[in-house]
Structures are given as structure tokens and as C-alpha cells.
Short mmCIF file of C-alpha atoms in Angstrom, two decimals:
data_model
loop_
_atom_site.label_atom_id
_atom_site.label_comp_id
_atom_site.label_asym_id
_atom_site.label_seq_id
_atom_site.Cartn_x
_atom_site.Cartn_y
_atom_site.Cartn_z
CA UNK B 1 -59.33 -26.11 4.94
CA UNK B 2 -55.88 -25.70 3.72
CA UNK B 3 -53.23 -26.44 6.24
CA UNK B 4 -51.27 -23.29 5.00
CA UNK B 5 -54.00 -21.08 6.28
CA UNK B 6 -53.69 -22.10 9.87
CA UNK B 7 -49.99 -22.98 10.15
CA UNK B 8 -47.95 -21.33 12.88
CA UNK B 9 -50.68 -20.71 15.40
CA UNK B 10 -50.63 -22.09 18.99
CA UNK B 11 -54.29 -22.06 19.37
CA UNK B 12 -57.49 -21.52 17.19
CA UNK B 13 -60.95 -20.61 18.56
CA UNK B 14 -64.03 -20.50 16.57
CA UNK B 15 -64.81 -16.95 15.74
CA UNK B 16 -68.60 -17.33 17.07
CA UNK B 17 -67.05 -18.02 20.55
CA UNK B 18 -65.65 -14.68 21.38
CA UNK B 19 -63.36 -15.09 24.65
CA UNK B 20 -62.60 -12.23 26.84
CA UNK B 21 -59.31 -13.60 27.63
CA UNK B 22 -56.97 -16.15 25.93
CA UNK B 23 -57.90 -19.79 25.65
CA UNK B 24 -57.44 -21.84 28.88
CA UNK B 25 -55.30 -24.43 27.06
CA UNK B 26 -52.76 -21.82 25.88
CA UNK B 27 -49.47 -21.94 27.92
CA UNK B 28 -47.67 -18.45 28.11
CA UNK B 29 -44.30 -18.71 29.81
CA UNK B 30 -43.15 -15.67 31.78
CA UNK B 31 -42.09 -12.79 29.62
CA UNK B 32 -43.76 -13.98 26.62
CA UNK B 33 -46.50 -12.27 24.77
CA UNK B 34 -49.74 -13.32 22.92
CA UNK B 35 -50.54 -12.14 19.55
CA UNK B 36 -54.14 -12.35 18.41
CA UNK B 37 -55.07 -12.74 14.85
CA UNK B 38 -58.66 -12.53 13.70
CA UNK B 39 -60.43 -14.12 10.71
CA UNK B 40 -58.02 -16.93 10.36
CA UNK B 41 -59.18 -18.89 7.33
CA UNK B 42 -62.22 -16.72 7.47
CA UNK B 43 -63.80 -18.48 10.69
CA UNK B 44 -61.21 -18.67 13.42
CA UNK B 45 -59.33 -16.55 15.85
CA UNK B 46 -55.64 -17.35 16.08
CA UNK B 47 -53.29 -17.03 19.09
CA UNK B 48 -49.38 -17.15 18.75
CA UNK B 49 -47.04 -17.25 21.73
CA UNK B 50 -43.55 -15.59 21.23
CA UNK B 51 -40.80 -13.59 22.82
CA UNK B 52 -41.57 -10.06 22.62
CA UNK B 53 -39.63 -7.58 20.25
CA UNK B 54 -37.96 -4.75 21.79
CA UNK B 55 -40.86 -2.65 20.78
CA UNK B 56 -43.46 -5.04 22.35
CA UNK B 57 -41.40 -5.10 25.40
CA UNK B 58 -41.61 -1.30 25.71
CA UNK B 59 -45.30 -1.20 24.88
CA UNK B 60 -46.15 -3.89 27.58
CA UNK B 61 -43.98 -1.97 30.02
CA UNK B 62 -45.87 1.20 29.37
CA UNK B 63 -49.15 -0.42 29.95
CA UNK B 64 -48.10 -2.03 33.07
CA UNK B 65 -46.65 1.34 34.40
CA UNK B 66 -50.02 3.04 33.62
CA UNK B 67 -51.96 0.31 35.54
CA UNK B 68 -49.54 0.57 38.51
CA UNK B 69 -49.83 4.46 38.54
CA UNK B 70 -53.61 4.23 38.54
CA UNK B 71 -53.57 1.70 41.45
CA UNK B 72 -50.99 3.73 43.31
CA UNK B 73 -48.19 1.23 43.02
CA UNK B 74 -44.64 1.77 41.88
CA UNK B 75 -44.08 1.10 38.17
CA UNK B 76 -42.22 -2.07 37.35
CA UNK B 77 -38.54 -1.55 36.05
CA UNK B 78 -38.40 -0.80 32.45
CA UNK B 79 -37.05 -3.35 29.93
CA UNK B 80 -33.26 -3.27 29.09
CA UNK B 81 -32.44 -1.63 25.77
CA UNK B 82 -30.64 -3.71 23.31
CA UNK B 83 -27.11 -2.64 22.56
CA UNK B 84 -27.35 -1.57 18.78
CA UNK B 85 -24.14 -0.17 17.31
CA UNK B 86 -24.46 3.25 16.23
CA UNK B 87 -23.29 2.27 12.60
CA UNK B 88 -25.87 -0.47 12.39
CA UNK B 89 -27.00 0.87 8.92
CA UNK B 90 -23.50 0.21 7.64
CA UNK B 91 -23.36 -3.33 9.31
CA UNK B 92 -26.74 -4.28 7.73
CA UNK B 93 -25.64 -3.18 4.18
CA UNK B 94 -22.28 -4.90 4.42
CA UNK B 95 -23.99 -8.12 5.59
CA UNK B 96 -26.57 -8.03 2.81
CA UNK B 97 -23.91 -7.60 0.33
CA UNK B 98 -20.97 -9.67 1.54
CA UNK B 99 -22.40 -12.08 3.99
CA UNK B 100 -21.65 -12.13 7.75
CA UNK B 101 -17.99 -13.39 7.50
CA UNK B 102 -14.80 -12.26 5.95
CA UNK B 103 -14.83 -8.68 7.14
CA UNK B 104 -14.67 -6.64 10.24
CA UNK B 105 -15.96 -3.14 10.72
CA UNK B 106 -13.36 -1.42 12.95
CA UNK B 107 -14.86 2.09 12.82
CA UNK B 108 -17.70 4.20 11.23
CA UNK B 109 -18.17 7.89 11.57
CA UNK B 110 -20.83 10.17 10.25
CA UNK B 111 -21.85 13.74 11.00
CA UNK B 112 -25.52 13.00 11.06
CA UNK B 113 -25.67 9.90 13.36
CA UNK B 114 -27.42 6.78 12.65
CA UNK B 115 -29.58 8.22 9.87
CA UNK B 116 -26.71 9.88 8.03
CA UNK B 117 -26.38 9.35 4.21
CA UNK B 118 -22.64 9.67 4.14
CA UNK B 119 -20.41 7.52 6.21
CA UNK B 120 -16.55 7.07 6.52
CA UNK B 121 -15.61 3.55 7.67
CA UNK B 122 -12.39 1.59 8.40
CA UNK B 123 -12.74 -2.03 7.50
CA UNK B 124 -10.52 -5.13 7.82
CA UNK B 125 -11.12 -8.09 5.55
CA UNK B 126 -9.80 -11.58 4.82
CA UNK B 127 -9.35 -10.64 1.06
CA UNK B 128 -6.24 -8.66 1.30
CA UNK B 129 -7.50 -5.11 1.74
CA UNK B 130 -7.83 -2.93 4.83
CA UNK B 131 -8.61 0.74 4.69
CA UNK B 132 -11.04 3.68 4.62
CA UNK B 133 -14.01 3.84 2.33
CA UNK B 134 -16.70 6.75 2.24
CA UNK B 135 -20.17 7.06 0.98
CA UNK B 136 -23.60 5.81 1.80
CA UNK B 137 -23.85 2.20 3.46
CA UNK B 138 -25.04 0.77 0.13
CA UNK B 139 -22.09 2.44 -1.78
CA UNK B 140 -19.70 1.23 0.72
CA UNK B 141 -21.00 -2.36 0.60
CA UNK B 142 -20.83 -2.16 -3.38
CA UNK B 143 -17.26 -0.73 -3.25
CA UNK B 144 -16.05 -3.51 -0.89
CA UNK B 145 -17.79 -6.29 -3.00
CA UNK B 146 -15.95 -4.84 -6.06
CA UNK B 147 -12.72 -5.11 -4.09
CA UNK B 148 -13.44 -8.61 -3.11
CA UNK B 149 -14.16 -9.59 -6.62
CA UNK B 150 -11.05 -8.11 -7.86
CA UNK B 151 -9.07 -9.90 -5.26
CA UNK B 152 -10.65 -13.25 -6.44
CA UNK B 153 -9.56 -12.44 -9.97
CA UNK B 154 -5.99 -11.47 -8.81
CA UNK B 155 -5.73 -14.84 -6.98
CA UNK B 156 -6.88 -16.77 -10.08
CA UNK B 157 -4.31 -14.96 -12.34
CA UNK B 158 -1.42 -15.34 -9.76
CA UNK B 159 -1.08 -19.12 -10.47
CA UNK B 160 -0.08 -19.76 -6.84
CA UNK B 161 0.08 -23.55 -7.25
CA UNK B 162 2.59 -26.19 -6.22
CA UNK B 163 4.98 -26.65 -9.26
CA UNK B 164 5.02 -30.45 -8.76
CA UNK B 165 1.41 -31.46 -7.88
CA UNK B 166 -0.36 -28.42 -9.15
CA UNK B 167 -2.25 -28.04 -5.58
CA UNK B 168 -3.92 -24.77 -5.20
CA UNK B 169 -1.88 -22.93 -2.50
CA UNK B 170 -3.52 -19.46 -3.01
CA UNK B 171 -4.87 -17.44 0.08
CA UNK B 172 -8.43 -18.15 -0.74
CA UNK B 173 -7.98 -21.92 -1.66
CA UNK B 174 -9.96 -24.47 0.32
CA UNK B 175 -7.73 -26.33 2.91
CA UNK B 176 -5.85 -28.86 0.66
CA UNK B 177 -2.80 -30.89 1.34
CA UNK B 178 0.33 -30.78 -0.68
CA UNK B 179 2.53 -33.70 -0.15
CA UNK B 180 5.44 -32.09 -2.17
CA UNK B 181 6.46 -29.90 0.72
CA UNK B 182 5.81 -26.59 -0.98
CA UNK B 183 5.16 -23.71 1.43
CA UNK B 184 2.32 -21.26 0.87
CA UNK B 185 4.05 -18.12 2.21
CA UNK B 186 2.73 -14.74 3.35
CA UNK B 187 4.60 -12.22 5.36
CA UNK B 188 4.02 -12.29 9.12
CA UNK B 189 4.58 -8.50 9.45
CA UNK B 190 6.31 -5.74 7.84
CA UNK B 191 7.17 -2.07 8.71
CA UNK B 192 6.06 0.97 6.62
CA UNK B 193 9.51 2.29 6.40
CA UNK B 194 11.05 -0.96 5.29
CA UNK B 195 8.85 -3.21 3.05
CA UNK B 196 11.86 -5.57 2.27
CA UNK B 197 11.65 -6.66 5.89
CA UNK B 198 8.54 -8.57 4.84
CA UNK B 199 10.63 -11.18 3.28
CA UNK B 200 12.73 -12.11 6.35
CA UNK B 201 10.67 -15.27 7.40
CA UNK B 202 10.77 -16.46 3.81
CA UNK B 203 14.51 -16.65 3.63
CA UNK B 204 14.30 -19.65 5.96
CA UNK B 205 12.66 -21.80 3.20
CA UNK B 206 15.40 -20.63 0.39
CA UNK B 207 18.72 -22.37 -0.13
CA UNK B 208 21.95 -20.31 -0.71
CA UNK B 209 20.29 -17.22 0.54
CA UNK B 210 22.73 -14.45 1.80
CA UNK B 211 22.16 -12.76 5.03
CA UNK B 212 18.98 -10.58 5.26
CA UNK B 213 20.99 -7.27 5.07
CA UNK B 214 22.69 -8.43 1.71
CA UNK B 215 19.51 -10.06 0.55
CA UNK B 216 17.65 -6.83 1.14
CA UNK B 217 20.27 -4.81 -0.86
CA UNK B 218 19.84 -7.21 -3.78
CA UNK B 219 16.14 -6.94 -3.80
CA UNK B 220 16.27 -3.11 -4.00
CA UNK B 221 19.03 -3.14 -6.69
CA UNK B 222 16.94 -5.50 -8.70
CA UNK B 223 14.00 -3.22 -8.48
CA UNK B 224 16.16 -0.54 -10.28
CA UNK B 225 18.20 -2.73 -12.65
CA UNK B 226 15.48 -4.96 -14.20
CA UNK B 227 13.51 -3.42 -17.12
CA UNK B 228 10.11 -3.56 -15.33
CA UNK B 229 10.86 -0.22 -14.00
CA UNK B 230 11.98 1.87 -16.99
CA UNK B 231 13.60 5.31 -16.54
CA UNK B 232 13.66 8.14 -19.21
CA UNK B 233 17.02 10.01 -19.24
CA UNK B 234 15.44 12.98 -17.57
CA UNK B 235 13.34 11.25 -14.81
CA UNK B 236 14.49 11.25 -11.30
CA UNK B 237 11.46 10.51 -9.08
CA UNK B 238 10.41 7.17 -7.98
CA UNK B 239 8.39 6.40 -4.99
CA UNK B 240 9.38 3.03 -3.48
CA UNK B 241 7.05 1.15 -1.39
CA UNK B 242 4.98 -1.28 -3.24
CA UNK B 243 4.82 -5.19 -2.93
CA UNK B 244 4.47 -5.25 -6.60
CA UNK B 245 8.06 -4.22 -7.16
CA UNK B 246 9.29 -6.44 -4.65
CA UNK B 247 7.52 -9.39 -6.22
CA UNK B 248 8.96 -8.68 -9.56
CA UNK B 249 12.41 -8.49 -8.06
CA UNK B 250 12.17 -11.62 -6.02
CA UNK B 251 10.80 -13.48 -9.23
CA UNK B 252 14.27 -12.57 -10.71
CA UNK B 253 16.26 -13.50 -7.54
CA UNK B 254 14.40 -16.61 -6.76
CA UNK B 255 13.04 -17.71 -10.12
CA UNK B 256 11.73 -21.26 -9.24
CA UNK B 257 9.36 -19.66 -6.65
CA UNK B 258 5.98 -18.20 -7.49
CA UNK B 259 5.74 -14.73 -6.28
CA UNK B 260 2.67 -12.30 -6.48
CA UNK B 261 0.82 -9.49 -4.95
CA UNK B 262 -2.90 -10.08 -4.34
CA UNK B 263 -4.85 -7.20 -2.88
CA UNK B 264 -1.58 -5.27 -2.27
CA UNK B 265 -0.22 -8.04 -0.12
CA UNK B 266 2.95 -10.12 -1.18
CA UNK B 267 2.51 -13.93 -1.30
CA UNK B 268 4.41 -16.87 -2.79
CA UNK B 269 4.67 -20.67 -3.28
CA UNK B 270 8.07 -21.85 -2.15
CA UNK B 271 9.01 -25.44 -3.45
CA UNK B 272 11.53 -27.56 -1.46
CA UNK B 273 14.94 -26.98 -2.66
CA UNK B 274 14.34 -23.37 -4.19
CA UNK B 275 17.50 -21.37 -4.53
CA UNK B 276 18.56 -17.71 -4.30
CA UNK B 277 20.17 -16.30 -7.33
CA UNK B 278 21.79 -12.87 -6.98
CA UNK B 279 21.84 -12.17 -10.72
CA UNK B 280 22.69 -8.72 -12.04
CA UNK B 281 22.09 -6.99 -8.66
CA UNK B 282 24.87 -9.34 -7.05
CA UNK B 283 27.29 -8.67 -9.74
CA UNK B 284 26.66 -4.91 -9.30
CA UNK B 285 27.20 -5.12 -5.73
CA UNK B 286 30.58 -7.08 -6.13
CA UNK B 287 31.75 -4.59 -8.76
CA UNK B 288 30.87 -1.58 -6.65
CA UNK B 289 32.56 -3.10 -3.55
CA UNK B 290 35.78 -3.66 -5.63
CA UNK B 291 35.80 0.16 -6.06
CA UNK B 292 35.05 0.81 -2.33
CA UNK B 293 31.29 1.66 -2.62
CA UNK B 294 28.57 0.51 -0.23
CA UNK B 295 24.94 0.53 -0.82
CA UNK B 296 22.91 3.06 1.44
CA UNK B 297 19.28 3.60 1.72
CA UNK B 298 19.52 7.37 2.22
CA UNK B 299 19.95 9.11 -1.07
CA UNK B 300 21.83 12.46 -1.16
CA UNK B 301 18.88 13.74 -3.28
CA UNK B 302 16.33 13.71 -0.72
CA UNK B 303 13.13 13.01 -2.72
CA UNK B 304 15.04 10.30 -4.68
CA UNK B 305 14.04 7.46 -2.64
CA UNK B 306 16.15 4.74 -4.18
CA UNK B 307 19.41 2.87 -3.14
CA UNK B 308 22.42 4.81 -3.67
CA UNK B 309 26.10 3.59 -3.60
CA UNK B 310 28.28 5.77 -1.49
CA UNK B 311 32.19 6.07 -1.52
CA UNK B 312 33.86 4.52 1.45
CA UNK B 313 37.44 4.93 2.99
CA UNK B 314 39.04 2.81 0.20
CA UNK B 315 37.36 4.50 -2.75
CA UNK B 316 39.74 6.42 -4.99
CA UNK B 317 39.34 10.14 -4.27
CA UNK B 318 39.10 10.88 -7.91
CA UNK B 319 35.84 8.96 -8.22
CA UNK B 320 32.38 10.44 -7.45
CA UNK B 321 31.11 10.42 -3.93
CA UNK B 322 28.05 8.68 -4.85
CA UNK B 323 26.27 7.05 -7.84
CA UNK B 324 23.02 5.08 -8.42
CA UNK B 325 22.09 2.84 -11.38
CA UNK B 326 18.57 2.50 -13.01
CA UNK B 327 17.30 0.78 -15.99
CA UNK B 328 16.63 3.29 -18.82
CA UNK B 329 15.94 3.08 -22.61
CA UNK B 330 16.91 -0.61 -23.06
CA UNK B 331 20.12 -0.15 -21.07
CA UNK B 332 21.16 1.45 -17.86
CA UNK B 333 21.91 4.84 -16.61
CA UNK B 334 24.46 6.07 -13.99
CA UNK B 335 23.54 9.20 -11.91
CA UNK B 336 26.72 10.53 -10.60
CA UNK B 337 27.45 13.11 -7.85
CA UNK B 338 28.41 16.57 -9.49
CA UNK B 339 29.41 18.16 -6.26
CA UNK B 340 27.11 21.21 -6.42
CA UNK B 341 28.59 22.80 -3.43
CA UNK B 342 32.09 22.92 -4.89
CA UNK B 343 30.58 24.36 -8.09
CA UNK B 344 29.05 27.21 -6.04
CA UNK B 345 32.19 27.89 -4.19
CA UNK B 346 34.20 27.95 -7.63
CA UNK B 347 31.90 30.62 -8.85
CA UNK B 348 32.23 32.68 -5.67
CA UNK B 349 36.01 32.40 -5.84
CA UNK B 350 36.07 33.47 -9.36
CA UNK B 351 33.75 36.64 -8.61
CA UNK B 352 34.88 37.61 -5.18
CA UNK B 353 33.63 41.10 -5.71
CA UNK B 354 30.30 40.17 -7.04
CA UNK B 355 27.08 41.04 -5.11
CA UNK B 356 25.80 37.87 -3.36
CA UNK B 357 22.36 38.36 -4.63
CA UNK B 358 23.28 38.92 -8.26
CA UNK B 359 25.64 36.01 -8.32
CA UNK B 360 22.95 33.62 -6.82
CA UNK B 361 20.57 34.82 -9.45
CA UNK B 362 23.23 34.30 -12.37
CA UNK B 363 23.77 30.74 -11.12
CA UNK B 364 20.07 30.09 -11.03
CA UNK B 365 19.54 31.28 -14.46
CA UNK B 366 22.39 29.25 -15.94
CA UNK B 367 21.28 25.98 -14.06
CA UNK B 368 17.67 26.61 -15.34
CA UNK B 369 18.93 27.07 -18.88
CA UNK B 370 20.87 23.75 -18.55
CA UNK B 371 17.90 21.83 -17.24
CA UNK B 372 15.49 23.13 -19.96
CA UNK B 373 17.99 22.67 -22.76
CA UNK B 374 17.07 20.41 -25.53
CA UNK B 375 20.64 19.82 -26.86
CA UNK B 376 21.19 16.13 -26.70
CA UNK B 377 24.74 16.80 -25.60
CA UNK B 378 23.91 18.64 -22.52
CA UNK B 379 23.61 16.80 -19.07
CA UNK B 380 20.66 14.56 -18.87
CA UNK B 381 19.97 15.50 -15.58
CA UNK B 382 20.92 18.42 -13.08
CA UNK B 383 19.00 18.89 -9.98
CA UNK B 384 19.18 20.65 -6.58
CA UNK B 385 22.53 22.12 -6.91
CA UNK B 386 21.63 24.67 -4.16
CA UNK B 387 21.56 21.65 -1.66
CA UNK B 388 24.72 20.17 -2.73
CA UNK B 389 23.33 17.21 -4.56
CA UNK B 390 23.74 18.18 -8.05
CA UNK B 391 24.03 15.09 -10.50
CA UNK B 392 24.68 14.25 -14.05
CA UNK B 393 23.42 11.26 -15.80
CA UNK B 394 25.60 8.94 -18.06
CA UNK B 395 24.71 5.82 -19.97
CA UNK B 396 26.43 2.65 -19.14
CA UNK B 397 26.19 -0.72 -21.09
CA UNK B 398 26.93 -3.10 -18.28
CA UNK B 399 26.91 -1.73 -14.61
CA UNK B 400 27.68 -5.21 -13.22
CA UNK B 401 31.08 -5.32 -14.95
CA UNK B 402 33.80 -3.90 -12.65
CA UNK B 403 35.89 -2.56 -15.51
CA UNK B 404 32.98 -0.95 -17.44
CA UNK B 405 31.63 0.51 -14.13
CA UNK B 406 34.96 1.96 -13.32
CA UNK B 407 35.43 3.39 -16.77
CA UNK B 408 31.89 4.92 -16.81
CA UNK B 409 32.53 6.64 -13.36
CA UNK B 410 35.82 8.16 -14.70
CA UNK B 411 33.96 9.59 -17.73
CA UNK B 412 31.47 11.01 -15.34
CA UNK B 413 34.14 12.67 -13.39
CA UNK B 414 35.25 14.28 -16.73
CA UNK B 415 31.70 15.24 -17.52
CA UNK B 416 31.32 16.96 -14.07
CA UNK B 417 34.54 18.76 -14.67
CA UNK B 418 33.16 20.08 -17.86
CA UNK B 419 29.83 20.90 -16.31
CA UNK B 420 31.58 23.14 -13.85
CA UNK B 421 33.71 24.85 -16.51
CA UNK B 422 30.42 25.44 -18.54
CA UNK B 423 28.53 26.78 -15.61
CA UNK B 424 31.20 29.19 -14.45
CA UNK B 425 31.75 30.37 -18.04
CA UNK B 426 27.97 31.16 -18.38
CA UNK B 427 27.89 32.78 -15.04
CA UNK B 428 30.78 35.05 -15.81
CA UNK B 429 29.15 36.17 -19.03
CA UNK B 430 25.87 36.85 -17.32
CA UNK B 431 27.57 38.88 -14.52
CA UNK B 432 29.44 40.81 -17.34
CA UNK B 433 26.37 41.52 -19.33
CA UNK B 434 24.66 42.76 -16.07
CA UNK B 435 27.61 45.13 -15.44
CA UNK B 436 27.84 46.28 -18.89
CA UNK B 437 24.15 47.05 -18.99
CA UNK B 438 24.29 48.83 -15.64
CA UNK B 439 27.25 50.89 -16.69
CA UNK B 440 25.49 51.86 -19.92
#
């Protein structure tokens, strides 16, 4: 007979010899079970010894308990239940799609328990992504596999190799030696409120690097000054907080290094002797410092989460209290403090007898008309005058030149004065029209 027909059995007995028990030669260790298979190869009964499955253990225990009850003896202790995670279906789907390694299921929740169709899971991975996914176990596994494949594509496109020997130093590269001394770097940690802090330990490998506080300022300014973040004249919202922006800025500041974001994580290859170059950001910082300005993180316009240059004790009182600079339309744009609180007080002083509600409505109407105006000569930006954070936007050719910056700020002050005059004139006209219509 073919060997494959009888392979795997521990004993074979001719089918004509029907045994009441197991063959005498069959050794069965304690706790093991014997499985009987009839008609093996058509002529034999096969016996297989194996460790019991959980279901077999429970079946054997129930049989033993019934025998013990019939004989008046106490039932044997039940078998221990194996510890199966409540989210075993998700684990099975992830293992089938991704393999057993490279991911860690931290949490899985469903309203329907183990048999639920929809799960919400939290997963940590080795391929640059950690977060929540939702759906069926199979859908979650497919989504995570797509994220892993995209991470591999990003890694291949990042070009994180040693500039000298071309050794692959990317996060998923197999362990390889680089005799050139290049460092494959990733942040050890960072805080959600200050992503620039991620570069702190990288500064130890860079020559001519300024203190961290100055380096952080230059990174933030570079994010605004370089053309990869382009602003339209009326735009004023930008949510900071991506490593992609930091990588682009660092590529300007440390051009001989290779910076990239893979799976939303910052990484780099830092060759020996790589140097820090402040570039336009350093020149702007020096120009602003000559005028007495210092960079601060908290912008007066609360929702405008970008660095702001605030006046200090040595700043000429005729200059704006604050300004910021952004790349816009192939050049740069200054956003200058327009002293909204002083404008409001001026309107109150010019109309001391006006009803407060009527005066507020008139100011609101004038400011709304200015914001919505299509006249290119009108202010490019006016926002939040009621919170004292009114601003006007002015173009500037070279914000890193101290003379040009000073001239642009002075022009901005003149523009603010003209804005205040224009607004108060319009408010007066609105109030007069309201009084005339009321008296009529």
C-alpha cells in the first residue's frame, strides 16, 4: 500500500481484529488522548496519540464527571480554560495579513464582543505609524497592510543613504555597517506642544550649530520664509505641527544632511562634519534684533499659530508692537499690528454721545466691508479687531535686510494710520446716515 495512506498513525490493527480497547503496544502518556480512525487504507483501524485540544479536554472531563457521579464519587477538577484575548478575531486577521511580528495590538473595543463585526483598535507598529483604526478585523488588517506598504514606498523614495559609501541607512534597512561615520538618526522623543524639540539630540552631530533655543527659532522661521509654504495675500491660517515642514526647513538649514519624514516620523542621515547654515532665517533674526524685536511662539492672533516677532524695550515706539513674515506670491509678506483697540477707542472718542450698540454695529459693518472689499488698494488682511489683534499685510522684497525691514515697517505704520482714518470716517458716515434716517 502507499505509505501516505498510513502515515501519522502510532498503531495499525487489522480491521478484522476488532479490539474492545486500545492495542497493548500503544503507549499513552498521562493526560493524552487516543484518536481512533476506521478504514485506514481500507483494511486497518488507526490509533493516534496526541495532547488533547481544549474541546477534547472538556469532553473527557464531562465523561469522567458522569462516571464519578454514577459511582457516587466526587467529580474530578475541570480542565483550566485557556486564556484567549477578547479581541482574538482581530489578532488572527492581523497575523494572517501582516505576519506575527512588527505590530502590537494595544487595545481593541467592540460593542458586540468577540463576534462583533465592527471593531475600534489601537495599534503600535515598527513601520512608523501608531493610532486607531476601525472596521471589521479583515478591513483593519487590510488598512494596516496598506499603511505598511506606503511606509516602504516612502522609505525607498527618501534616499536615506550615506553620501560617501551609499550604504542604506533607512529605518527598514537590514543591519549594515557604514565605515564613513554617517549617523542614521531618529528622534528619541518629542512633545505634542513643541515638535521642534525632536531635533535636540540631532544637534550633537552638527557642526557650527547655535544653542537649541536659537536653532528652534531658525527652524520655525524657515518654515515660514521658504517657498514650500506659500501664502496668498488674504490667508492667515496655518496649523503648525507636522514633521514634514520641519524636514523641509532642516534641509535648508543643514543641506548636507538628508532629512525626510517616513510614516509621519522625522528621520535623517547625518554625515561626519555636516554644518548648520542659518540662511535667510538667521539674517531675519539678526535684522529684527537690530530693531529690538524678539521671536515669540504665542501670536497675538490666537488662531494664527506661527512665530511672531514682538517689540522689546529697545524698539522704537513708532514701530508696530509685533509683526510676522511669510512667503507669499514669489516674495514675502509682513503682517503688522494695526492696534485694533486704539482704533476702537478713537471711534468712541470721536462719538462720545453715540449709543454703544449703534457704534459697535457701525464699526462691525465698516470692518466687514473692508474685509470683503475687492479693491487691490484696500488692506490685504484685517482680522479680529474686537480682540485688539487687527493686522494689515504689506509686501516686502527682502525681510532679512535690516534697512528694507525697517522701511517696510515704517510704511506699515503709515498704512495703519490711514486705515484708522478711513475706518473712523466711514463709521461717522454710517452713524450720521442712521441719525438722518431716524430723524426723517
